Structure formats: C-alpha cells, structure tokens
GROMACS .gro file of C-alpha atoms in nm:
model
  421
    1MET     CA    1 -10.243  -2.061 -18.582
    2THR     CA    2 -10.493  -1.903 -18.396
    3LYS     CA    3 -10.366  -1.558 -18.333
    4LYS     CA    4 -10.429  -1.394 -17.977
    5VAL     CA    5 -10.541  -0.991 -17.902
    6LEU     CA    6 -10.515  -0.873 -17.568
    7ILE     CA    7 -10.744  -0.535 -17.571
    8ALA     CA    8 -10.725  -0.296 -17.261
    9GLY     CA    9 -11.091  -0.157 -17.122
   10ALA     CA   10 -11.375  -0.262 -17.135
   11GLY     CA   11 -11.600   0.005 -17.230
   12ILE     CA   12 -11.815   0.017 -17.572
   13ALA     CA   13 -11.440   0.027 -17.813
   14GLY     CA   14 -11.340  -0.262 -17.588
   15LEU     CA   15 -11.613  -0.478 -17.578
   16ALA     CA   16 -11.692  -0.441 -17.980
   17ALA     CA   17 -11.329  -0.487 -18.044
   18ALA     CA   18 -11.381  -0.782 -17.873
   19ALA     CA   19 -11.726  -0.911 -18.018
   20SER     CA   20 -11.564  -0.798 -18.389
   21PHE     CA   21 -11.217  -1.004 -18.354
   22ARG     CA   22 -11.402  -1.300 -18.188
   23SER     CA   23 -11.624  -1.290 -18.486
   24PHE     CA   24 -11.332  -1.330 -18.683
   25GLY     CA   25 -11.223  -1.677 -18.506
   26TRP     CA   26 -10.898  -1.434 -18.287
   27GLU     CA   27 -10.796  -1.560 -17.898
   28VAL     CA   28 -10.979  -1.220 -17.735
   29ASP     CA   29 -10.845  -1.170 -17.326
   30VAL     CA   30 -10.994  -0.813 -17.223
   31TYR     CA   31 -10.819  -0.662 -16.909
   32GLU     CA   32 -11.057  -0.421 -16.718
   33ARG     CA   33 -10.942  -0.232 -16.408
   34SER     CA   34 -11.248  -0.214 -16.251
   35PRO     CA   35 -11.458  -0.493 -16.038
   36GLU     CA   36 -11.756  -0.469 -16.301
   37PRO     CA   37 -11.729  -0.315 -16.595
   38ARG     CA   38 -11.999  -0.008 -16.595
   39GLU     CA   39 -12.065   0.246 -16.818
   40ILE     CA   40 -12.101   0.570 -16.630
   41GLY     CA   41 -12.370   0.750 -16.838
   42ALA     CA   42 -12.726   0.829 -16.949
   43GLY     CA   43 -12.823   0.789 -17.253
   44ILE     CA   44 -12.653   0.720 -17.631
   45TYR     CA   45 -12.731   0.776 -17.980
   46ILE     CA   46 -12.716   0.505 -18.226
   47LYS     CA   47 -12.684   0.550 -18.608
   48GLU     CA   48 -12.678   0.346 -18.925
   49ASN     CA   49 -12.252   0.366 -18.902
   50SER     CA   50 -12.294   0.174 -18.582
   51PHE     CA   51 -12.570  -0.108 -18.678
   52GLU     CA   52 -12.351  -0.224 -18.964
   53ILE     CA   53 -12.175  -0.377 -18.717
   54LEU     CA   54 -12.439  -0.451 -18.463
   55ASP     CA   55 -12.602  -0.662 -18.789
   56HIS     CA   56 -12.294  -0.839 -18.796
   57LEU     CA   57 -12.268  -0.939 -18.435
   58GLY     CA   58 -12.655  -1.006 -18.397
   59LEU     CA   59 -12.768  -0.752 -18.190
   60SER     CA   60 -12.947  -0.430 -18.396
   61GLU     CA   61 -13.260  -0.634 -18.308
   62GLU     CA   62 -13.234  -0.601 -17.940
   63LEU     CA   63 -13.127  -0.235 -17.941
   64MET     CA   64 -13.379  -0.112 -18.188
   65ASP     CA   65 -13.657  -0.357 -17.943
   66LYS     CA   66 -13.504  -0.196 -17.565
   67GLY     CA   67 -13.444   0.180 -17.737
   68VAL     CA   68 -13.663   0.424 -17.903
   69ARG     CA   69 -13.621   0.447 -18.304
   70LEU     CA   70 -13.664   0.826 -18.400
   71HIS     CA   71 -13.878   0.973 -18.675
   72THR     CA   72 -13.703   1.356 -18.637
   73ALA     CA   73 -13.427   1.526 -18.511
   74ARG     CA   74 -13.457   1.890 -18.483
   75ILE     CA   75 -13.340   2.186 -18.386
   76ILE     CA   76 -13.564   2.491 -18.218
   77ASP     CA   77 -13.358   2.851 -18.081
   78GLU     CA   78 -13.399   3.120 -17.891
   79ASP     CA   79 -13.664   3.300 -18.042
   80LYS     CA   80 -13.852   2.994 -18.120
   81THR     CA   81 -13.771   2.917 -18.444
   82VAL     CA   82 -13.756   2.536 -18.616
   83VAL     CA   83 -13.387   2.611 -18.746
   84VAL     CA   84 -13.355   2.226 -18.900
   85SER     CA   85 -13.635   1.962 -18.879
   86ARG     CA   86 -13.507   1.648 -19.010
   87ASP     CA   87 -13.707   1.319 -19.165
   88VAL     CA   88 -13.506   1.033 -19.039
   89SER     CA   89 -13.766   0.776 -19.044
   90SER     CA   90 -13.584   0.610 -19.286
   91GLU     CA   91 -13.291   0.498 -19.167
   92ARG     CA   92 -13.220   0.349 -18.836
   93LEU     CA   93 -13.159   0.603 -18.595
   94VAL     CA   94 -13.215   0.519 -18.184
   95VAL     CA   95 -13.175   0.618 -17.873
   96THR     CA   96 -13.143   0.338 -17.622
   97LEU     CA   97 -12.969   0.367 -17.288
   98ARG     CA   98 -12.611   0.333 -17.272
   99SER     CA   99 -12.565   0.065 -17.028
  100ASP     CA  100 -12.798  -0.164 -17.271
  101LEU     CA  101 -12.572  -0.132 -17.509
  102GLN     CA  102 -12.268  -0.216 -17.294
  103GLN     CA  103 -12.391  -0.470 -17.198
  104ALA     CA  104 -12.503  -0.629 -17.518
  105LEU     CA  105 -12.207  -0.586 -17.642
  106ARG     CA  106 -12.014  -0.816 -17.290
  107ARG     CA  107 -12.235  -1.078 -17.315
  108LYS     CA  108 -12.180  -1.098 -17.698
  109ALA     CA  109 -11.824  -1.103 -17.683
  110GLU     CA  110 -11.809  -1.360 -17.398
  111GLU     CA  111 -12.083  -1.568 -17.576
  112LEU     CA  112 -11.813  -1.589 -17.874
  113GLY     CA  113 -11.571  -1.666 -17.617
  114ALA     CA  114 -11.374  -1.396 -17.535
  115ARG     CA  115 -11.238  -1.398 -17.156
  116LEU     CA  116 -11.290  -1.118 -16.968
  117HIS     CA  117 -11.063  -1.030 -16.600
  118THR     CA  118 -11.115  -0.769 -16.410
  119ASN     CA  119 -10.937  -0.632 -16.121
  120ALA     CA  120 -10.595  -0.583 -16.410
  121HIS     CA  121 -10.440  -0.220 -16.374
  122VAL     CA  122 -10.287  -0.198 -16.750
  123VAL     CA  123  -9.994   0.009 -16.656
  124GLY     CA  124  -9.827   0.037 -17.059
  125ALA     CA  125  -9.751  -0.155 -17.376
  126GLY     CA  126  -9.476  -0.268 -17.581
  127ALA     CA  127  -9.418  -0.199 -17.953
  128ASP     CA  128  -9.332  -0.624 -17.974
  129GLY     CA  129  -9.722  -0.685 -17.806
  130THR     CA  130  -9.668  -0.681 -17.407
  131LEU     CA  131  -9.923  -0.573 -17.224
  132ARG     CA  132  -9.778  -0.460 -16.894
  133PHE     CA  133  -9.956  -0.451 -16.545
  134ALA     CA  134  -9.965  -0.274 -16.233
  135ASP     CA  135  -9.854  -0.613 -16.031
  136GLY     CA  136  -9.532  -0.630 -16.276
  137THR     CA  137  -9.712  -0.942 -16.435
  138THR     CA  138  -9.718  -0.897 -16.839
  139ALA     CA  139  -9.947  -1.099 -17.101
  140GLN     CA  140  -9.807  -1.151 -17.460
  141GLY     CA  141 -10.066  -1.160 -17.790
  142ASP     CA  142 -10.034  -1.116 -18.152
  143LEU     CA  143 -10.173  -0.772 -18.122
  144VAL     CA  144 -10.239  -0.551 -17.884
  145ILE     CA  145 -10.577  -0.270 -17.801
  146GLY     CA  146 -10.573  -0.016 -17.623
  147ALA     CA  147 -10.894   0.094 -17.548
  148ASP     CA  148 -10.827   0.268 -17.229
  149GLY     CA  149 -10.959   0.574 -17.275
  150LEU     CA  150 -10.950   0.967 -17.231
  151HIS     CA  151 -10.614   0.936 -17.003
  152SER     CA  152 -10.530   0.539 -17.174
  153LYS     CA  153 -10.177   0.406 -17.040
  154VAL     CA  154 -10.157   0.200 -17.343
  155ARG     CA  155 -10.126   0.544 -17.568
  156ASP     CA  156  -9.908   0.744 -17.308
  157SER     CA  157  -9.666   0.464 -17.266
  158LEU     CA  158  -9.590   0.440 -17.676
  159ASP     CA  159  -9.606   0.854 -17.715
  160LEU     CA  160  -9.876   0.814 -17.976
  161MET     CA  161 -10.020   1.141 -17.875
  162ARG     CA  162  -9.952   1.450 -17.982
  163VAL     CA  163 -10.229   1.699 -17.817
  164ARG     CA  164 -10.514   1.633 -17.569
  165TYR     CA  165 -10.690   1.990 -17.472
  166SER     CA  166 -11.010   2.055 -17.265
  167LEU     CA  167 -11.244   2.298 -17.439
  168GLY     CA  168 -11.454   2.543 -17.307
  169ASP     CA  169 -11.798   2.345 -17.244
  170GLY     CA  170 -11.921   2.092 -17.116
  171ALA     CA  171 -12.243   1.838 -17.067
  172THR     CA  172 -12.446   1.694 -16.773
  173ARG     CA  173 -12.611   1.361 -16.907
  174VAL     CA  174 -12.936   1.289 -16.728
  175LEU     CA  175 -13.247   1.023 -16.768
  176VAL     CA  176 -13.597   1.090 -16.608
  177PRO     CA  177 -13.918   0.960 -16.634
  178ARG     CA  178 -14.072   0.973 -17.002
  179ASP     CA  179 -14.349   1.087 -17.085
  180PRO     CA  180 -14.614   0.837 -17.198
  181GLN     CA  181 -14.725   1.110 -17.498
  182GLU     CA  182 -14.361   1.185 -17.560
  183ALA     CA  183 -14.394   1.161 -17.973
  184PRO     CA  184 -14.011   0.987 -18.127
  185MET     CA  185 -13.827   1.255 -18.202
  186SER     CA  186 -13.499   1.398 -18.132
  187THR     CA  187 -13.505   1.823 -17.964
  188GLU     CA  188 -13.200   2.063 -17.946
  189HIS     CA  189 -13.284   2.350 -17.779
  190TRP     CA  190 -13.044   2.672 -17.787
  191SER     CA  191 -13.028   2.949 -17.580
  192GLY     CA  192 -12.726   3.137 -17.643
  193GLN     CA  193 -12.406   2.931 -17.526
  194CYS     CA  194 -12.615   2.687 -17.382
  195ARG     CA  195 -12.822   2.373 -17.564
  196VAL     CA  196 -13.002   2.127 -17.374
  197GLY     CA  197 -13.137   1.804 -17.586
  198VAL     CA  198 -13.481   1.602 -17.534
  199ALA     CA  199 -13.510   1.236 -17.676
  200PRO     CA  200 -13.650   0.944 -17.557
  201ALA     CA  201 -13.488   0.674 -17.495
  202SER     CA  202 -13.707   0.366 -17.357
  203ALA     CA  203 -14.010   0.265 -17.232
  204ASP     CA  204 -13.920   0.438 -16.912
  205TYR     CA  205 -13.651   0.715 -16.963
  206THR     CA  206 -13.622   1.001 -17.148
  207TYR     CA  207 -13.274   1.112 -17.231
  208MET     CA  208 -13.130   1.468 -17.184
  209PHE     CA  209 -12.783   1.673 -17.256
  210ILE     CA  210 -12.763   1.978 -17.134
  211ILE     CA  211 -12.473   2.174 -17.193
  212GLY     CA  212 -12.298   2.523 -17.071
  213PRO     CA  213 -11.957   2.677 -17.047
  214GLU     CA  214 -11.709   2.575 -16.829
  215ARG     CA  215 -11.684   2.833 -16.699
  216ASP     CA  216 -12.014   2.939 -16.550
  217ARG     CA  217 -12.008   2.747 -16.201
  218ARG     CA  218 -12.393   2.732 -16.185
  219ALA     CA  219 -12.427   2.539 -16.558
  220THR     CA  220 -12.181   2.227 -16.414
  221ARG     CA  221 -12.361   2.159 -16.156
  222VAL     CA  222 -12.478   1.827 -16.016
  223PRO     CA  223 -12.722   1.790 -15.910
  224LEU     CA  224 -12.856   2.002 -16.127
  225ASP     CA  225 -12.936   2.400 -16.091
  226VAL     CA  226 -13.304   2.410 -16.115
  227SER     CA  227 -13.348   2.835 -16.128
  228TYR     CA  228 -13.033   2.870 -16.313
  229TRP     CA  229 -13.159   2.592 -16.652
  230SER     CA  230 -13.535   2.708 -16.636
  231ARG     CA  231 -13.470   3.105 -16.654
  232LEU     CA  232 -13.223   2.985 -17.003
  233PHE     CA  233 -13.522   2.716 -17.082
  234PRO     CA  234 -13.851   2.838 -16.893
  235HIS     CA  235 -14.039   2.615 -17.139
  236LEU     CA  236 -13.829   2.242 -17.033
  237ARG     CA  237 -13.906   2.380 -16.636
  238HIS     CA  238 -14.052   2.101 -16.612
  239TYR     CA  239 -13.788   1.846 -16.746
  240PHE     CA  240 -13.574   1.992 -16.519
  241GLU     CA  241 -13.787   1.920 -16.192
  242LEU     CA  242 -13.725   1.576 -16.246
  243VAL     CA  243 -13.343   1.537 -16.268
  244THR     CA  244 -13.199   1.343 -16.041
  245PRO     CA  245 -12.851   1.308 -15.876
  246GLU     CA  246 -12.804   0.938 -15.903
  247LEU     CA  247 -12.919   0.956 -16.262
  248SER     CA  248 -12.677   1.227 -16.353
  249VAL     CA  249 -12.321   1.227 -16.457
  250HIS     CA  250 -12.104   1.572 -16.620
  251HIS     CA  251 -11.810   1.583 -16.828
  252ARG     CA  252 -11.643   1.871 -16.981
  253HIS     CA  253 -11.548   1.857 -17.368
  254SER     CA  254 -11.217   1.669 -17.470
  255VAL     CA  255 -10.996   1.653 -17.788
  256VAL     CA  256 -10.765   1.394 -17.827
  257HIS     CA  257 -10.521   1.365 -18.135
  258CYS     CA  258 -10.260   1.146 -18.206
  259GLU     CA  259  -9.934   1.118 -18.419
  260SER     CA  260 -10.060   0.759 -18.512
  261TRP     CA  261 -10.331   0.498 -18.451
  262HIS     CA  262 -10.088   0.207 -18.383
  263LYS     CA  263  -9.670   0.153 -18.326
  264GLY     CA  264  -9.554  -0.191 -18.343
  265SER     CA  265  -9.845  -0.423 -18.298
  266VAL     CA  266 -10.018  -0.174 -18.086
  267ALA     CA  267 -10.340  -0.035 -18.225
  268ILE     CA  268 -10.516   0.215 -17.974
  269ILE     CA  269 -10.889   0.299 -18.041
  270GLY     CA  270 -11.201   0.469 -17.911
  271ASP     CA  271 -11.127   0.814 -17.661
  272ALA     CA  272 -10.800   0.673 -17.652
  273ALA     CA  273 -10.734   0.760 -18.031
  274HIS     CA  274 -11.031   1.046 -18.107
  275ALA     CA  275 -11.173   1.177 -17.828
  276GLN     CA  276 -11.411   1.379 -17.928
  277PRO     CA  277 -11.684   1.638 -17.795
  278PRO     CA  278 -12.068   1.431 -17.825
  279ASN     CA  279 -12.205   1.693 -18.070
  280LEU     CA  280 -12.232   1.426 -18.375
  281GLY     CA  281 -12.309   1.153 -18.119
  282GLN     CA  282 -12.039   0.955 -18.293
  283GLY     CA  283 -11.798   0.899 -17.978
  284ALA     CA  284 -11.914   0.580 -17.941
  285GLY     CA  285 -11.993   0.486 -18.329
  286VAL     CA  286 -11.683   0.571 -18.497
  287SER     CA  287 -11.557   0.313 -18.200
  288ILE     CA  288 -11.765   0.045 -18.286
  289ALA     CA  289 -11.672   0.067 -18.625
  290ALA     CA  290 -11.338   0.113 -18.585
  291ALA     CA  291 -11.272  -0.216 -18.408
  292TRP     CA  292 -11.450  -0.399 -18.649
  293GLU     CA  293 -11.261  -0.287 -18.951
  294LEU     CA  294 -10.953  -0.318 -18.720
  295ALA     CA  295 -11.097  -0.711 -18.670
  296GLU     CA  296 -11.152  -0.692 -19.022
  297THR     CA  297 -10.824  -0.557 -19.161
  298ALA     CA  298 -10.653  -0.768 -18.928
  299THR     CA  299 -10.736  -1.090 -19.016
  300LEU     CA  300 -10.724  -1.052 -19.402
  301PHE     CA  301 -10.370  -0.986 -19.421
  302ASP     CA  302 -10.121  -1.217 -19.207
  303ASP     CA  303  -9.860  -0.922 -19.102
  304VAL     CA  304 -10.077  -0.805 -18.797
  305ARG     CA  305  -9.792  -0.421 -18.837
  306GLU     CA  306  -9.866  -0.406 -19.214
  307ALA     CA  307 -10.257  -0.469 -19.162
  308LEU     CA  308 -10.269  -0.147 -18.899
  309ASP     CA  309 -10.112   0.045 -19.140
  310ILE     CA  310 -10.387  -0.026 -19.368
  311TRP     CA  311 -10.655  -0.028 -19.095
  312GLU     CA  312 -10.550   0.340 -19.010
  313THR     CA  313 -10.520   0.426 -19.327
  314SER     CA  314 -10.863   0.352 -19.418
  315SER     CA  315 -11.055   0.425 -19.143
  316ARG     CA  316 -10.871   0.730 -19.011
  317PRO     CA  317 -10.958   1.002 -19.255
  318ARG     CA  318 -11.349   0.949 -19.169
  319ILE     CA  319 -11.318   0.973 -18.842
  320ASP     CA  320 -11.023   1.284 -18.849
  321MET     CA  321 -11.306   1.455 -19.032
  322VAL     CA  322 -11.620   1.346 -18.789
  323GLN     CA  323 -11.410   1.443 -18.529
  324ARG     CA  324 -11.326   1.802 -18.664
  325LEU     CA  325 -11.705   1.903 -18.778
  326THR     CA  326 -11.815   1.805 -18.395
  327THR     CA  327 -11.550   2.016 -18.257
  328ALA     CA  328 -11.661   2.296 -18.455
  329TYR     CA  329 -11.994   2.275 -18.377
  330ASP     CA  330 -11.912   2.216 -18.040
  331VAL     CA  331 -11.668   2.574 -18.093
  332LEU     CA  332 -11.931   2.809 -18.270
  333ASN     CA  333 -12.207   2.727 -18.030
  334TYR     CA  334 -12.027   2.814 -17.696
  335LYS     CA  335 -11.813   3.084 -17.877
  336TRP     CA  336 -12.091   3.292 -18.071
  337PRO     CA  337 -12.159   3.616 -17.936
  338ARG     CA  338 -12.540   3.637 -17.786
  339PRO     CA  339 -12.593   3.945 -17.980
  340LEU     CA  340 -12.524   3.740 -18.335
  341THR     CA  341 -12.785   3.453 -18.226
  342PRO     CA  342 -13.024   3.511 -18.566
  343LEU     CA  343 -12.707   3.473 -18.776
  344ARG     CA  344 -12.632   3.164 -18.599
  345SER     CA  345 -12.974   3.012 -18.661
  346LYS     CA  346 -12.971   3.183 -19.038
  347LEU     CA  347 -12.671   3.028 -19.144
  348PHE     CA  348 -12.723   2.633 -18.973
  349SER     CA  349 -13.024   2.669 -19.122
  350ALA     CA  350 -12.911   2.728 -19.479
  351VAL     CA  351 -12.639   2.418 -19.452
  352SER     CA  352 -12.884   2.166 -19.341
  353LYS     CA  353 -13.063   2.326 -19.662
  354SER     CA  354 -12.794   2.301 -19.905
  355PRO     CA  355 -12.791   2.048 -20.158
  356LEU     CA  356 -12.418   1.996 -20.126
  357LEU     CA  357 -12.377   2.119 -19.793
  358GLY     CA  358 -12.612   1.938 -19.630
  359SER     CA  359 -12.574   1.673 -19.785
  360ARG     CA  360 -12.166   1.634 -19.647
  361TRP     CA  361 -12.288   1.708 -19.308
  362GLU     CA  362 -12.544   1.427 -19.320
  363PHE     CA  363 -12.256   1.183 -19.422
  364TYR     CA  364 -11.991   1.242 -19.157
  365TRP     CA  365 -12.308   1.297 -18.903
  366ARG     CA  366 -12.396   0.912 -18.987
  367GLY     CA  367 -12.032   0.896 -18.876
  368GLY     CA  368 -11.960   0.863 -19.277
  369ALA     CA  369 -12.209   0.612 -19.413
  370VAL     CA  370 -12.436   0.684 -19.741
  371ALA     CA  371 -12.787   0.668 -19.654
  372PRO     CA  372 -12.960   0.397 -19.639
  373TYR     CA  373 -13.235   0.342 -19.984
  374ALA     CA  374 -13.591   0.417 -19.875
  375GLU     CA  375 -13.903   0.228 -19.958
  376GLY     CA  376 -13.973   0.307 -20.324
  377ASP     CA  377 -13.575   0.355 -20.405
  378ARG     CA  378 -13.504   0.101 -20.586
  379GLU     CA  379 -13.766   0.108 -20.762
  380ARG     CA  380 -13.775   0.460 -20.881
  381LEU     CA  381 -13.411   0.342 -20.946
  382GLY     CA  382 -13.481   0.038 -21.179
  383LEU     CA  383 -13.207  -0.164 -20.914
  384THR     CA  384 -13.302  -0.488 -20.892
  385GLY     CA  385 -13.272  -0.642 -20.449
  386PRO     CA  386 -13.488  -0.578 -20.176
  387ASP     CA  387 -13.574  -0.207 -20.053
  388ALA     CA  388 -13.301  -0.149 -19.827
  389GLY     CA  389 -13.327   0.016 -19.473
  390ALA     CA  390 -13.108  -0.224 -19.280
  391GLY     CA  391 -12.783  -0.090 -19.298
  392ALA     CA  392 -12.474   0.150 -19.487
  393ALA     CA  393 -12.199   0.118 -19.592
  394SER     CA  394 -11.913   0.335 -19.465
  395ALA     CA  395 -11.791   0.481 -19.782
  396GLU     CA  396 -11.787   0.847 -19.975
  397PRO     CA  397 -12.142   0.860 -20.091
  398ALA     CA  398 -12.118   0.843 -20.526
  399GLY     CA  399 -12.290   1.069 -20.759
  400GLU     CA  400 -12.486   1.376 -20.706
  401PRO     CA  401 -12.598   1.474 -20.377
  402ASP     CA  402 -12.954   1.444 -20.241
  403PRO     CA  403 -13.104   1.772 -20.311
  404ALA     CA  404 -13.400   1.721 -20.045
  405GLY     CA  405 -13.089   1.650 -19.819
  406VAL     CA  406 -13.178   1.836 -19.511
  407SER     CA  407 -12.929   1.801 -19.251
  408ALA     CA  408 -12.811   1.954 -18.961
  409PRO     CA  409 -12.583   1.799 -18.628
  410VAL     CA  410 -12.802   1.622 -18.392
  411SER     CA  411 -12.626   1.685 -18.029
  412ALA     CA  412 -12.603   1.361 -17.850
  413PRO     CA  413 -12.332   1.321 -17.567
  414ALA     CA  414 -12.121   1.013 -17.541
  415GLU     CA  415 -12.030   0.910 -17.225
  416GLU     CA  416 -11.683   0.765 -17.165
  417SER     CA  417 -11.700   0.447 -16.950
  418ARG     CA  418 -11.383   0.423 -16.626
  419SER     CA  419 -11.232   0.258 -16.925
  420GLY     CA  420 -11.323   0.469 -17.221
  421ALA     CA  421 -11.547   0.440 -17.514
   0.00000   0.00000   0.00000
C-alpha cells in the first residue's frame, strides 16, 4: 500500500521533500498558503551536500548551467589583506538565482506526480498525521512534514521549539547587473562589524550580501544607503550604485533550536527546525539534504514513527554543528571590537591554514559533506574507478586531514521564502 505524506510549505525545503518522497514512491500533497509559490531572495550558494541530492533528482546539470561555478573563495579585510583565499575548483560550488533553484525543485516534484495546493493556510498539525487548515478542514496522511518556515505553525502546534531568537545583525541581499569581465570567484569584504560579499550568479546578474548591525538604521535601509556603505567599502561603490529596491530584500538573522524535530507522525525541516544565520551558505543546503534523508529513511522502515527517530538521530548532529558554527561566525563578526580587527584577521587566517581546524571547518562549510576526489587523486592513492568530482557523501571524513586544507567561512545568505526554506 502506497504511503502518503502531507507537506506544509512550498519553499525550497518543502519542494525538496516533495521531489524526494515522490522519488521513493510516496503519494505527495504540498500545501502552500500563498496564491503562487515564490522565493523572495536574490542568489544562493549550492555546495556538495546539495548536489548529492540534486544528482539523484537529475537537476545538477541544469542548475550548474544557469548559475556560475566558482573557482576561488576568499576574504579580504579592511587593511586590504587577503585573510583567506581557497581554491574550490575541485568541488562543485555554484552560485545561482534562488528562484531558479526553487522553480527547478517545483518542476521536478510536479513531474514526478506531487500535487501542489495553493491558498491553503495551514494552522497546525496533530501527532497522528493530521494537518489542520484555517477554514476548519483537515487532511490525513501517514506522515506530515512542516516546512513552513521560521514562524512554523506545524512546529508550534506540537510544542517542538525550545527557543527562537534574533541576532544583532542582518543581511540585505541584492542582485546587480554583472560585469562581463567579472571572474568566477566569491569575495567577502570586511570593514569593522560590516561585511559585503560579491559573487557572479548568472550570465546577467551578480549576487551581493550586505551585512551590518541591526541597531544601525542606515545599515538596514532598503533602498540601500549608498553613501553609508561606500564610506565603509569605497572600492565597492560601483556595485552599490547599481542596487535597486526591486532586487533587494533585508532580513534580520534568526536562530531556531528545537527540543525535537519530530513528534508522532510529524517531522519538521528547514527554518522550522534549524533556522540559522547564512554565513556558511547552508540554510537551504542542509534542508535539501535533510529532506532526502527523511524520505530515504521513512521508506526503509515500515513504522513511520520509528523512522523519524532514526532520521533525527542520524541527521541532526551534523546540521546542529553547521548551525553552531555559522552562528558563532556571525556573533564573532558583529561583536568584534573595531580596534582589534587585525587580530580577527590573524585568527581566521590561522584557522584556515591549520591542517586540523581548517579541514573540520571545511567539512561543515560543505554541510557535512566530505571533499570530492580531485582529478588524479584515485591514481595517486592507487584506487580503482573514475576520478570523482560528482558528489560527496554526508559522513564524517576518515583518516588524516588534508594537510593542504585551507578553509574559511564563505558567507552565502540564504533567503527564506514565505513558506520557509
């Protein structure tokens, strides 16, 4: 007998879950409160942990073609010092338009047979697999998934949240016209408590994330305060002058910690379960991976409630660590005293160059995916099979850390949709 899953929310997390469960043969209904699912955002970084799932769904090539595959990720501080410069050409790190990722997942889910219901306002769920709507109606499934964002009704109706809080900074995400000469690299610029990231996202657009303290109203203004940001980053004025309100969105960084990600026959994913600041570019990435792992586990085990427990035990430690690291990076940057900024650069440079710490950070920067084998690695190690580069398993790296591992946080703000990601 075919099992049925009900999904609240048609953001990236919900649509990834829909496509994943249909891939395993489940009957899938997705409920979205807006008239039309849409992503309110600019660009997004896609890394190896996401590509492993996108490979399964047959979407990797399309998204790599639409986006820009980066070869370098770096950080430059206010003293014009290159704090970190990392060669990422051996792994898949792609920046693309967030709407392209969301639409690709939606199309795949619907092609596989998922049903999308719009104008469906979910107000809660029951541990027995019931989904409740604002008009008083209900729906019943073998499994309910709450992918309904930061202010999740599914999560809160089951009292799963431990705490939700806002951090002291936020990001304005924008798209600006791309310079044809712009290299395929991501650069994060530092100036005191403010940061600006720049990376090409398509043939036509460059993605920027502009991060500053929420207490400073000029830092959070939309339309962008060009004079304010140009004083902090004079070398980026030409980018700031291209920013338009229509392609800008600002959100304060938030964090969600839950007692559990499941109760009875209900699970939560995405911002509903593990909202995090976007410094590691993994808000959507870990959600896509969690959605596939949930579908896989729920299919392997006949008892849904047992499967949810196994899924959380397996997936949560990795995602929790990503959340802790990206939050720590956020707090360190906006609370670091301005007179001591040279020490910050030395600290991050030292971490990136440490064979042990650098490789560990890099592992979680990829969302808990081991580094793919670069060209020639198999021959050097005497292993059979083709050279990799097509994906990496979500597992702890084994053996000695890569002595050349130079890793650093590459900020990649991930915007939540109305239904959450």
